[in-house]
Amino acid sequence: MSTLAEPAVQAPAHPARFFEREEDGRLRCTLCPRECLLADGQAGFCSVRENRGGAMVLLAYGKSTGYAVDPVEKKPLYHFLPGTEVLSFGTVGCNLGCRFCQNWNISKARASGRDLPTRTPRQVVDLAVAAGCPSIAFTYNDPIIWAEWAIDVAREARTRGIRTIFVTSGYVEEKAREEIFSWMDATNVDLKSFTEEFYAKVTLSHLAPVLETLEWLAREGRVWTEVTNLLIPGLNDDPGETRRLAEWLVARMGPDVPLHFSAFHPAWKMMDRPPTPPETLTRARRIAREVGLRHVYTGNVHDPEGQTTCCPRCGKAVLLRDWNTVRGNRLGPGGTCRNCGERIAGRFDA
Ligand code: SF4
C-alpha cells in the first residue's frame, strides 16, 4: 500500500439527502435501518449526518482520512480485475458499533471539529488516473453513511472509465440501497455472523437488513458481489453457524458468490479474544465448499491453497495468490479456464 499526500482545504457542510421531515420538525434519516430522529443540532449515531437548522447535512462530504493505493485483493475482491490496484479512501464515523472494529480509530472518530482535508469528485478521480488505478474503492469506514459523497465520486468516475467498489456492512435502507448501488460496479459485503444475537450484542445492529441487501444484490445481478465473514474465536466460529451461513448463500445468492473467511485480530473493545487460528479458517472453508460454494477463500493469513481460484469444472488453478498478492494468472480470454474453457464467475476485463 502506498499513501498519497493531502491538500489542507476546508469546505462547508454539504446538504444531505435520504431523510424525511416529521411533524414536530425533527428529521428522520432514511439512509440506514437505524432511522435516527434528529432535532436541530443533533447528529446521528454515525456522527456524520446532522440536523443543522432544519436541514440535513453531511459533515463528511469531500473529506477523507487519507488516500491509499491497495491491491484490489485487499478489499477483498478476488474475482474483480485481479492483480490491479485500487485507489482507496474512507472518511470517519460508522452506522454500526462493532466491538471488534479493526478500523476503530476512524470509525469512532467524530467528523465535526476534525481538520480533514477536502477534495472534489474530479480531484479524487484525477488521483486514481494519476496512480494508474482502474478502480476506486469506498472503504475503511462504511460508505453508506457518506452515500452522497461516494455517489458523486462514482458518477465522475463513470464518465472517465474508472470502476467503483463499495466495501460495506450492507446495513442500508431499501430506497437508498437502490440508488447507491446503481452507481457501483463491485461490492464486498461484510456478513459479520449468521445470528441475530451476535448482530445485536456485538455490532449494535441487525442481521435481517444485511441479508436483504445480499439477496437484492444477487437478484439484480448488476453489481459484482463478494462476501466476507470475519471469524472471531468463541463468538461466531461455530461450525454449525458456518454451515448455515454457507447454505444460505448457496440458496439465496447461488454457488458462484465468492466467500472470504477472514482472520480476526484483537482490536478496540475486543482485546480479550485471541486471533483466529488458521485451522479455524481452513475448517470453515472446507464446510462452505462441502455445501456447494465454488469459490471460498481464507484471508488475513498466508495460505496459498486457501487463496487460489480453481476452475469449478476441471479443478485447475486459474489464479494463484498468497495473501493479497496474485502469484500467477492463468485465465484465458473473457475470464475462462485455459484448460477446459469454463467461464469463471467474475468481472475480469478492464
Ligand atoms: S446513516 Fe447515520 S444518521 Fe442515518 S440512520 Fe444511519 S446512523 Fe442514523
XYZ file of C-alpha atoms and ligand atoms in Angstrom:
358
model
C 0.000 0.000 0.000
C 1.226 3.497 -0.764
C -0.364 6.615 0.671
C -0.892 9.869 -1.186
C -0.326 13.402 0.098
C -3.278 15.606 1.113
C -4.058 19.271 0.408
C -5.363 21.088 3.516
C -8.591 22.662 2.243
C -11.767 23.112 4.269
C -15.324 23.122 2.878
C -18.716 23.936 4.469
C -21.066 21.091 5.439
C -22.775 19.641 2.379
C -26.584 19.328 2.003
C -27.624 15.714 2.535
C -30.497 13.687 1.096
C -32.157 10.479 2.341
C -34.352 11.947 5.102
C -37.983 12.751 5.928
C -39.353 15.665 7.909
C -41.516 14.772 10.935
C -44.499 16.866 12.031
C -42.615 18.083 15.109
C -39.802 19.427 12.909
C -37.297 16.670 13.584
C -35.609 14.954 10.660
C -35.710 11.178 10.224
C -32.666 9.830 8.409
C -33.733 7.130 5.942
C -30.292 6.015 4.881
C -29.850 3.068 7.233
C -32.219 0.990 9.358
C -31.388 2.965 12.497
C -33.617 5.769 11.161
C -32.137 8.300 13.595
C -34.593 11.049 14.582
C -32.656 14.284 14.773
C -33.662 17.514 16.465
C -31.938 20.743 15.435
C -28.236 20.475 16.252
C -28.236 16.718 16.708
C -26.044 14.294 14.784
C -26.962 10.676 14.102
C -25.395 7.538 15.563
C -22.857 7.585 12.715
C -21.749 11.133 13.699
C -21.550 12.450 10.131
C -25.214 13.317 9.406
C -26.649 16.262 11.303
C -29.823 18.354 11.542
C -28.494 21.872 11.144
C -31.231 24.479 11.440
C -33.833 22.141 9.918
C -31.652 20.964 7.050
C -29.839 17.642 6.935
C -26.125 17.994 6.250
C -23.343 15.507 5.578
C -20.307 16.587 7.597
C -18.018 14.103 5.867
C -18.718 15.268 2.303
C -15.491 15.732 0.339
C -13.403 14.509 3.240
C -11.063 11.617 3.656
C -8.778 10.276 6.348
C -6.273 9.617 3.567
C -5.946 8.041 0.133
C -4.037 4.829 -0.496
C -3.282 2.576 -3.423
C -4.087 -1.029 -2.471
C -4.264 -4.305 -4.367
C -7.921 -4.977 -5.214
C -7.464 -8.319 -3.440
C -7.230 -6.390 -0.160
C -10.877 -5.189 -0.335
C -11.200 -8.282 -0.571
C -12.277 -8.867 -4.175
C -10.756 -11.935 -5.849
C -12.933 -12.064 -8.973
C -12.881 -8.402 -9.984
C -9.985 -7.074 -12.082
C -7.488 -9.395 -10.312
C -3.948 -8.160 -9.875
C -4.886 -4.495 -10.324
C -4.518 -1.617 -7.870
C -7.358 0.452 -6.499
C -7.405 3.995 -5.149
C -8.942 3.562 -1.702
C -10.309 6.023 0.798
C -12.706 6.419 3.700
C -13.958 9.149 5.993
C -14.956 8.952 9.666
C -17.863 7.515 11.655
C -19.962 4.375 11.230
C -23.589 3.275 11.493
C -22.614 0.074 13.319
C -20.975 -0.315 16.708
C -18.797 -3.412 16.246
C -16.808 -4.090 19.406
C -14.092 -5.718 17.295
C -13.747 -2.905 14.741
C -10.345 -3.160 13.050
C -10.581 0.491 11.920
C -11.940 1.954 15.161
C -9.577 4.938 15.019
C -11.595 6.309 12.071
C -14.984 4.634 12.570
C -15.240 6.071 16.069
C -13.714 9.468 15.221
C -16.120 12.416 15.098
C -16.435 14.345 11.858
C -17.246 17.698 13.380
C -14.194 19.642 14.504
C -11.772 17.393 12.700
C -9.374 19.116 10.365
C -9.815 16.709 7.497
C -8.681 17.836 4.047
C -11.262 18.145 1.288
C -11.317 17.236 -2.402
C -13.854 17.430 -5.198
C -15.044 14.286 -7.030
C -12.976 15.316 -10.033
C -9.836 15.619 -7.876
C -10.378 12.129 -6.457
C -10.739 10.630 -9.926
C -7.647 12.593 -11.004
C -5.760 10.808 -8.211
C -6.899 7.404 -9.481
C -5.911 8.247 -13.055
C -2.508 9.595 -11.980
C -1.854 6.441 -9.934
C -2.849 4.211 -12.867
C -5.727 2.627 -10.920
C -8.644 1.235 -12.964
C -10.930 1.472 -9.928
C -11.747 3.493 -6.811
C -12.855 1.876 -3.534
C -15.059 3.475 -0.892
C -13.730 1.631 2.121
C -12.048 1.733 5.587
C -15.290 3.030 7.185
C -18.762 2.172 5.908
C -19.537 4.399 2.892
C -23.290 4.010 3.461
C -23.138 6.926 5.896
C -21.436 9.189 3.333
C -23.503 7.983 0.384
C -23.823 11.385 -1.333
C -20.031 11.776 -1.405
C -19.465 8.228 -2.700
C -22.177 8.632 -5.371
C -20.713 11.914 -6.628
C -17.241 10.379 -6.932
C -18.723 7.301 -8.650
C -20.641 9.493 -11.106
C -17.447 11.321 -12.067
C -15.523 8.036 -12.219
C -18.057 6.534 -14.622
C -17.638 9.402 -17.080
C -13.893 8.672 -17.141
C -13.992 4.879 -17.390
C -12.936 4.194 -13.789
C -14.817 1.431 -11.902
C -16.060 1.775 -8.343
C -16.062 -0.596 -5.375
C -18.310 -0.267 -2.314
C -16.969 -2.047 0.790
C -19.807 -2.199 3.273
C -21.751 -3.909 6.045
C -24.843 -3.825 3.805
C -26.847 -2.231 6.631
C -28.845 0.121 4.440
C -32.483 1.029 3.715
C -34.116 -0.282 0.552
C -34.562 3.008 -1.320
C -31.070 4.268 -0.549
C -29.642 0.869 -1.471
C -31.077 1.059 -4.969
C -29.644 4.494 -5.627
C -26.229 3.821 -4.097
C -25.624 0.550 -5.938
C -26.858 1.952 -9.240
C -23.524 3.802 -9.289
C -21.259 0.935 -8.187
C -19.522 -1.792 -10.180
C -18.491 -4.136 -7.380
C -19.014 -4.625 -3.681
C -17.756 -6.660 -0.785
C -20.413 -7.093 1.901
C -19.277 -7.981 5.409
C -21.660 -10.641 6.715
C -20.497 -10.458 10.311
C -22.234 -13.576 11.594
C -25.347 -15.597 10.915
C -27.135 -14.956 14.216
C -29.290 -12.050 15.256
C -27.852 -12.352 18.769
C -24.322 -11.611 17.536
C -25.512 -8.690 15.418
C -27.492 -7.186 18.311
C -24.880 -7.647 21.045
C -21.588 -7.270 19.208
C -22.391 -4.900 16.319
C -25.397 -2.964 17.727
C -27.314 -3.656 14.515
C -29.460 -6.402 12.973
C -28.912 -9.316 10.635
C -32.115 -9.182 8.574
C -31.389 -5.943 6.625
C -27.941 -7.278 5.680
C -29.448 -10.489 4.300
C -32.000 -8.405 2.394
C -29.160 -6.407 0.817
C -27.338 -9.598 -0.201
C -30.454 -11.140 -1.731
C -31.212 -7.926 -3.562
C -27.675 -7.738 -4.983
C -27.944 -11.329 -6.226
C -31.405 -10.754 -7.698
C -30.356 -7.559 -9.500
C -27.131 -9.191 -10.679
C -25.571 -5.950 -11.917
C -23.017 -5.256 -9.179
C -20.274 -7.870 -8.808
C -20.609 -9.111 -5.211
C -18.292 -10.966 -2.845
C -18.940 -11.683 0.839
C -16.628 -11.602 3.863
C -17.172 -13.380 7.181
C -14.667 -12.415 9.906
C -14.362 -15.369 12.286
C -13.913 -14.449 15.962
C -12.922 -17.298 18.303
C -15.817 -18.349 20.515
C -18.254 -15.791 19.105
C -19.190 -16.689 15.522
C -16.855 -19.545 14.534
C -19.141 -22.440 15.436
C -19.091 -24.972 12.539
C -22.896 -25.211 12.644
C -23.237 -21.454 12.157
C -20.692 -21.531 9.334
C -22.688 -24.295 7.644
C -25.973 -22.386 7.943
C -24.362 -19.214 6.588
C -22.877 -21.031 3.592
C -26.113 -22.909 2.893
C -27.995 -19.624 2.916
C -25.531 -18.105 0.437
C -25.857 -21.073 -1.949
C -29.654 -20.974 -1.761
C -30.157 -17.206 -1.968
C -27.143 -15.967 -3.953
C -26.040 -19.036 -5.886
C -22.907 -21.202 -5.726
C -20.701 -18.717 -7.579
C -20.666 -15.949 -4.967
C -17.108 -15.808 -3.555
C -16.918 -16.103 0.236
C -13.902 -14.925 2.249
C -13.317 -16.264 5.764
C -11.138 -13.662 7.380
C -8.944 -13.853 10.494
C -9.751 -11.642 13.479
C -7.009 -9.746 15.309
C -7.723 -8.296 18.778
C -8.823 -4.658 18.416
C -10.698 -1.860 20.155
C -13.167 -3.266 22.720
C -12.256 -6.844 21.981
C -8.701 -7.220 23.175
C -9.655 -10.217 25.330
C -10.068 -12.641 22.421
C -7.165 -14.468 20.738
C -6.503 -14.110 16.999
C -8.317 -16.636 14.796
C -6.248 -19.844 14.430
C -5.548 -20.625 10.756
C -7.142 -24.071 11.276
C -10.481 -22.382 12.020
C -10.368 -20.645 8.637
C -9.417 -23.872 6.882
C -12.283 -25.737 8.589
C -14.779 -23.032 7.640
C -13.552 -23.135 4.056
C -13.996 -26.900 3.926
C -17.555 -26.645 5.281
C -18.569 -23.940 2.809
C -17.172 -25.948 -0.092
C -18.981 -29.063 1.139
C -22.332 -27.290 0.990
C -21.728 -26.190 -2.579
C -19.967 -22.820 -2.713
C -17.436 -22.918 -5.552
C -15.102 -20.096 -4.540
C -14.216 -19.985 -0.846
C -11.114 -18.262 0.490
C -9.184 -17.619 3.675
C -7.984 -14.097 4.449
C -5.567 -12.170 6.702
C -3.236 -15.194 6.756
C -0.653 -16.761 4.441
C -2.491 -19.689 2.844
C -1.764 -20.082 -0.888
C -4.084 -23.085 -1.158
C -6.954 -21.254 0.524
C -6.383 -18.177 -1.624
C -6.140 -19.763 -5.052
C -9.043 -19.709 -7.504
C -9.643 -23.059 -9.165
C -11.829 -23.817 -12.148
C -15.064 -25.283 -10.761
C -15.264 -27.674 -13.729
C -11.788 -29.194 -14.157
C -10.197 -28.132 -10.853
C -7.105 -26.477 -12.411
C -5.721 -23.397 -10.654
C -6.518 -20.258 -12.661
C -5.494 -17.508 -10.210
C -2.699 -18.231 -7.749
C -2.391 -15.950 -4.721
C -0.640 -15.554 -1.429
C -2.476 -13.162 0.924
C -3.279 -10.154 -1.289
C -0.720 -10.848 -3.991
C -1.504 -12.574 -7.288
C 1.361 -15.018 -7.982
C 0.047 -16.352 -11.269
C -2.805 -15.562 -13.670
C -3.776 -18.409 -15.981
C -7.132 -17.018 -17.048
C -7.954 -17.166 -20.707
C -9.875 -14.567 -22.752
C -13.112 -13.399 -21.109
C -12.187 -14.957 -17.756
C -12.144 -18.551 -18.949
C -10.191 -21.581 -17.786
C -7.342 -22.210 -20.244
C -7.594 -25.946 -19.618
C -11.304 -26.647 -20.211
C -12.816 -23.351 -21.382
C -15.188 -22.969 -18.427
C -16.126 -19.344 -17.752
C -15.073 -18.340 -14.218
C -17.615 -16.159 -12.383
C -16.438 -12.557 -12.063
C -15.551 -9.376 -13.944
C -12.119 -9.845 -15.406
C -11.908 -7.389 -18.287
C -10.731 -3.855 -17.556
S -26.949 6.793 8.362
Fe -26.322 7.663 10.348
S -27.855 9.257 10.824
Fe -28.700 7.947 9.191
S -29.937 6.433 10.288
Fe -27.919 5.519 9.966
S -26.734 6.005 11.807
Fe -28.539 7.338 11.799
